[in-house]
Coordinates of C-alpha atoms and ligand atoms in Angstrom, one line a residue:
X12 CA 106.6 93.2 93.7
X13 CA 104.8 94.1 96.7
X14 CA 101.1 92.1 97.2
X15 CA 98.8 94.0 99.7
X16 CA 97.2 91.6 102.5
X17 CA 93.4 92.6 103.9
X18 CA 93.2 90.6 107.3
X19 CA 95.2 88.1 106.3
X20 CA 94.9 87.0 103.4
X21 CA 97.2 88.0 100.1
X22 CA 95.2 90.1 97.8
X23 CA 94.4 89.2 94.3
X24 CA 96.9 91.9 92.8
X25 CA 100.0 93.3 93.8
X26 CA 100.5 96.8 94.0
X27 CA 101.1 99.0 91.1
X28 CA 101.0 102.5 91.4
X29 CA 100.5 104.6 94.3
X30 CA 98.7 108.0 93.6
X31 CA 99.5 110.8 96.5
X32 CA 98.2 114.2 97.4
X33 CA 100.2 116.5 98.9
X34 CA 99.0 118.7 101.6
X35 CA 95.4 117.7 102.1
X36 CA 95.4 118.8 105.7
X37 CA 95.9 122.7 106.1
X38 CA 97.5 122.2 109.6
X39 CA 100.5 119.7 107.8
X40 CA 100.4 122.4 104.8
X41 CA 100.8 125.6 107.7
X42 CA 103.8 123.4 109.3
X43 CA 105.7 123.4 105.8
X44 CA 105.1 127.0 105.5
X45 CA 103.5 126.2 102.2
X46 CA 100.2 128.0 100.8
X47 CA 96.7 125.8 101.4
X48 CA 95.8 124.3 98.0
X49 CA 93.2 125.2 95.7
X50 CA 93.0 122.1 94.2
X51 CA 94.5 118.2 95.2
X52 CA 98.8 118.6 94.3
X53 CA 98.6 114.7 92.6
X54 CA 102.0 112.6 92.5
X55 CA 102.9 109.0 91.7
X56 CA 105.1 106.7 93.5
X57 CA 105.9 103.6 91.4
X58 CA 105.4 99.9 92.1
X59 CA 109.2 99.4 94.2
X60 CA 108.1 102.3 96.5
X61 CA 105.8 99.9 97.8
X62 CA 106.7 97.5 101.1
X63 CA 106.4 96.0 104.1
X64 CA 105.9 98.3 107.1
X65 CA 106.5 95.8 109.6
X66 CA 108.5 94.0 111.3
X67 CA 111.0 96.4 109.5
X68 CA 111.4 98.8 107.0
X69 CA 114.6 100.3 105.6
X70 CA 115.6 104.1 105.0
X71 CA 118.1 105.9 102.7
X72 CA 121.3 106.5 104.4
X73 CA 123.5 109.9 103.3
X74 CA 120.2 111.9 101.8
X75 CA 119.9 114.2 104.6
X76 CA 116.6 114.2 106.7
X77 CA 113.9 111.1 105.9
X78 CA 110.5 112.6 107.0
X79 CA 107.8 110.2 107.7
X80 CA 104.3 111.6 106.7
X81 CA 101.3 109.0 108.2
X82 CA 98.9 108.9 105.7
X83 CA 95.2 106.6 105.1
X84 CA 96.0 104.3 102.7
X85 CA 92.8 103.3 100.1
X86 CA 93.6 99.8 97.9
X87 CA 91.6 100.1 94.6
X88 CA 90.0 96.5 93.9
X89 CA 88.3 97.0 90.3
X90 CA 89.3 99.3 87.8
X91 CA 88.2 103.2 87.9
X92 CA 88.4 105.6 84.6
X93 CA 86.2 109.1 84.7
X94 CA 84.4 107.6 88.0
X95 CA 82.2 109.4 89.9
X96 CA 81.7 109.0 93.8
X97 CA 79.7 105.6 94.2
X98 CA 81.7 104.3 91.9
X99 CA 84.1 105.2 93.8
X100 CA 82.9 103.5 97.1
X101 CA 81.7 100.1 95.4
X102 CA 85.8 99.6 94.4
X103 CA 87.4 100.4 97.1
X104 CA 89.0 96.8 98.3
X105 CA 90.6 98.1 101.6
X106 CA 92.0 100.6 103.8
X107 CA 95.2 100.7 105.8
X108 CA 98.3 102.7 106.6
X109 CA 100.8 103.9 105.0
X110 CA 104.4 106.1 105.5
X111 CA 105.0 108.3 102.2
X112 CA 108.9 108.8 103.1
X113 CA 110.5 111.8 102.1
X114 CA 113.9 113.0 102.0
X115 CA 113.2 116.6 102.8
X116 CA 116.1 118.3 102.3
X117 CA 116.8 117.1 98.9
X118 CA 112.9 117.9 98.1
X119 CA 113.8 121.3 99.7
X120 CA 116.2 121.4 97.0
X121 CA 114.0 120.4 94.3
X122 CA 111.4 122.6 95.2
X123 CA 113.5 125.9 95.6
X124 CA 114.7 125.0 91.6
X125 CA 110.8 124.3 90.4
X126 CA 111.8 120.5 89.8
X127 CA 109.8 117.5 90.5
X128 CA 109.6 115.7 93.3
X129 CA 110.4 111.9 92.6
X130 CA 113.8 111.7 93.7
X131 CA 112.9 112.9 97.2
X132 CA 109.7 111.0 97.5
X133 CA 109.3 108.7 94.9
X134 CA 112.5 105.5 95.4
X135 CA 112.0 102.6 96.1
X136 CA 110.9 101.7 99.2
X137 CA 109.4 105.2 100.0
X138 CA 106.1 103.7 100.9
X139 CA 105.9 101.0 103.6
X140 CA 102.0 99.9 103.8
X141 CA 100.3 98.0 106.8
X142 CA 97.9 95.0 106.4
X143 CA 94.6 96.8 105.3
X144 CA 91.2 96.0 106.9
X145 CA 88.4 95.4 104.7
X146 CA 86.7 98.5 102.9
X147 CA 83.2 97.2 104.7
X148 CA 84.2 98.3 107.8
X149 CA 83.8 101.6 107.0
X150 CA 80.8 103.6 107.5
X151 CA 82.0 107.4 107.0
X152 CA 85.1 107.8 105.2
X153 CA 85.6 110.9 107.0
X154 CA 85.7 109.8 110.6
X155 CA 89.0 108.0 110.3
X156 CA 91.6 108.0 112.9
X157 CA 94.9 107.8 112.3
X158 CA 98.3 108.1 115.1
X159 CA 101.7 107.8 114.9
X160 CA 104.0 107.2 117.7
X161 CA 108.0 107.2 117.5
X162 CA 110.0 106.1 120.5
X163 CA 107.0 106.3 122.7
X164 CA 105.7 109.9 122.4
X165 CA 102.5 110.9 119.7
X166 CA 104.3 112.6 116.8
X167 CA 101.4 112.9 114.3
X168 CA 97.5 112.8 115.0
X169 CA 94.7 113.5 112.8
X170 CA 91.6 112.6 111.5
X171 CA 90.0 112.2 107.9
X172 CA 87.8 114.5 108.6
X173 CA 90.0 117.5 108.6
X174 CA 90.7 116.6 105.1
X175 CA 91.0 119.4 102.4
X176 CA 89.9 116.8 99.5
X177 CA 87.3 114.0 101.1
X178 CA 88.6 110.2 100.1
X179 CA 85.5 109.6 97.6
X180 CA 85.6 112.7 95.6
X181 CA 89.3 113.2 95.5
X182 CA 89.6 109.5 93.9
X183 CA 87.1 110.7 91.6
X184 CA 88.9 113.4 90.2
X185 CA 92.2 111.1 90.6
X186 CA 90.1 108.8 87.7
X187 CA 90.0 111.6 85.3
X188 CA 93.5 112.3 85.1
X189 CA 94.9 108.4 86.3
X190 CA 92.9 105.1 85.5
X191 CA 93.2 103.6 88.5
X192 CA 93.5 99.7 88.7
X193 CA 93.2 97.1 90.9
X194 CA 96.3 96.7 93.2
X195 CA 96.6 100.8 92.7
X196 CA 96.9 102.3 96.4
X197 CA 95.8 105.8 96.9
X198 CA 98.2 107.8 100.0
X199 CA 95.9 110.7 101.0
X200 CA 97.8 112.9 102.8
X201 CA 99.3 113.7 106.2
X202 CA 98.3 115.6 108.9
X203 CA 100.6 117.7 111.0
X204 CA 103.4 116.5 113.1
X205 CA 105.9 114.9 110.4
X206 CA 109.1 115.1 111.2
X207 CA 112.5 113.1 110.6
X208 CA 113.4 109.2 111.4
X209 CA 116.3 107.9 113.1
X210 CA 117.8 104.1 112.2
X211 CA 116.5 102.3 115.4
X212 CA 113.4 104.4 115.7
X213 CA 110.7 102.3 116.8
X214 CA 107.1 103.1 115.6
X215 CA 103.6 102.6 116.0
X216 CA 100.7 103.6 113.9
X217 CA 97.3 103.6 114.9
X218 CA 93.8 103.5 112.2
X219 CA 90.0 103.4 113.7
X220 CA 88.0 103.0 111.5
X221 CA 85.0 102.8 114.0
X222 CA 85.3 101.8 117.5
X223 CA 85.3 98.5 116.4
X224 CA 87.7 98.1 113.5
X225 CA 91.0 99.2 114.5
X226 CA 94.2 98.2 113.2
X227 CA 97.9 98.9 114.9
X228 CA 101.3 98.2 113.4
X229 CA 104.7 97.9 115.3
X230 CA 107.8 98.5 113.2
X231 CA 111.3 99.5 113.5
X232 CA 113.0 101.9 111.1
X233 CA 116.4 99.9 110.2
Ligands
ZN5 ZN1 102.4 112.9 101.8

């Protein structure tokens, strides 16, 4: 059981599920060589995918390459079913970081057969989270900032706005299909740059929210 904190303190639930898109940024999409979506490509990652990013965070060993994907990370705080965009907005509780690990070559695998994901994206521990800043910090959910550094050099770079699917209307449409619940973390995406993690890597991941509400995590890949 992982329980998010927002500046500090423990938050009220702990997570439960974690509701991705894949390839919400065209560039990250381009990079895979896969086709640019026509509409959000939704997957689940259950409550033991969820930990700690820092001080540490574990990888699988013997699975071939472990990608790291930087991604926004939205914690729901009241429940959404069938929501529509302000709805939306009033239950977002925070906003944070978050790694949505993937063992590429077995998804590579997967994919060439036409069989789900889960086993490449989906075990547990295959999404360290940061602390989260509180959701009020944010004026424009598409002028976030997000940056990932591995051993010193910038390895992935983006910004909400080059979204394919904007935050509030693609959790909208994740509440028709999913009712989301408080402790539920939304992973929306990653932009280009991802690439593979070493044991001993050591990372740091960057959000601004607005030039003043940042947040920056240091962590090393065990
Ligand atoms: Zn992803």
């Amino acid at each position: 059981m992982f329980v998010p904190v927002i500046e500090g303190e423990a938050f009220a639930h702990p997570v439960g599920k974690i509701v991705c898109v894949g390839r919400n940024y065209a560039e990250h999409a381009k990079e895979l060589n896969n086709p640019v979506p026509s509409a959000p490509i939704l997957f689940i990652k259950p409550a033991d995918a969820a930990v700690a990013l820092a001080p540490s965070f574990a990888i699988p060993a013997d699975q071939g390459s472990v990608h790291h994907e930087l991604e926004i990370a939205v914690l729901i705080g009241s429940r959404l079913r069938a929501a529509d965009e302000h709805e939306v907005a009033a239950a977002i509780a925070g906003v944070g970081l978050g790694l949505d690990l993937t063992l590429r070559d077995v998804q590579a695998r997967l994919k060439e057969k036409g069989h789900p994901w889960e086993v490449a994206k989906a075990f547990d521990g295959a999404c360290p989270l940061t602390e989260f800043l509180r959701a009020d910090k944010v004026a424009d959910w598409q002028a976030i900032a997000l940056q990932l550094t591995r051993n010193g050099d910038r390895q992935q770079q983006g910004n909400s706005g080059d979204m394919l699917f904007p935050v509030l209307p693609l959790i909208a449409h994740m509440s028709r299909i999913f009712t989301l619940n408080p402790g539920d973390v939304i992973m929306t995406g990653t932009p280009a740059g991802v690439g593979p993690l070493q044991s001993g890597d050591e990372l740091s991941l960057q959000l601004t929210v607005t030039a003043g509400a940042q947040l920056s995590s240091h962590t090393r890949v065990e």
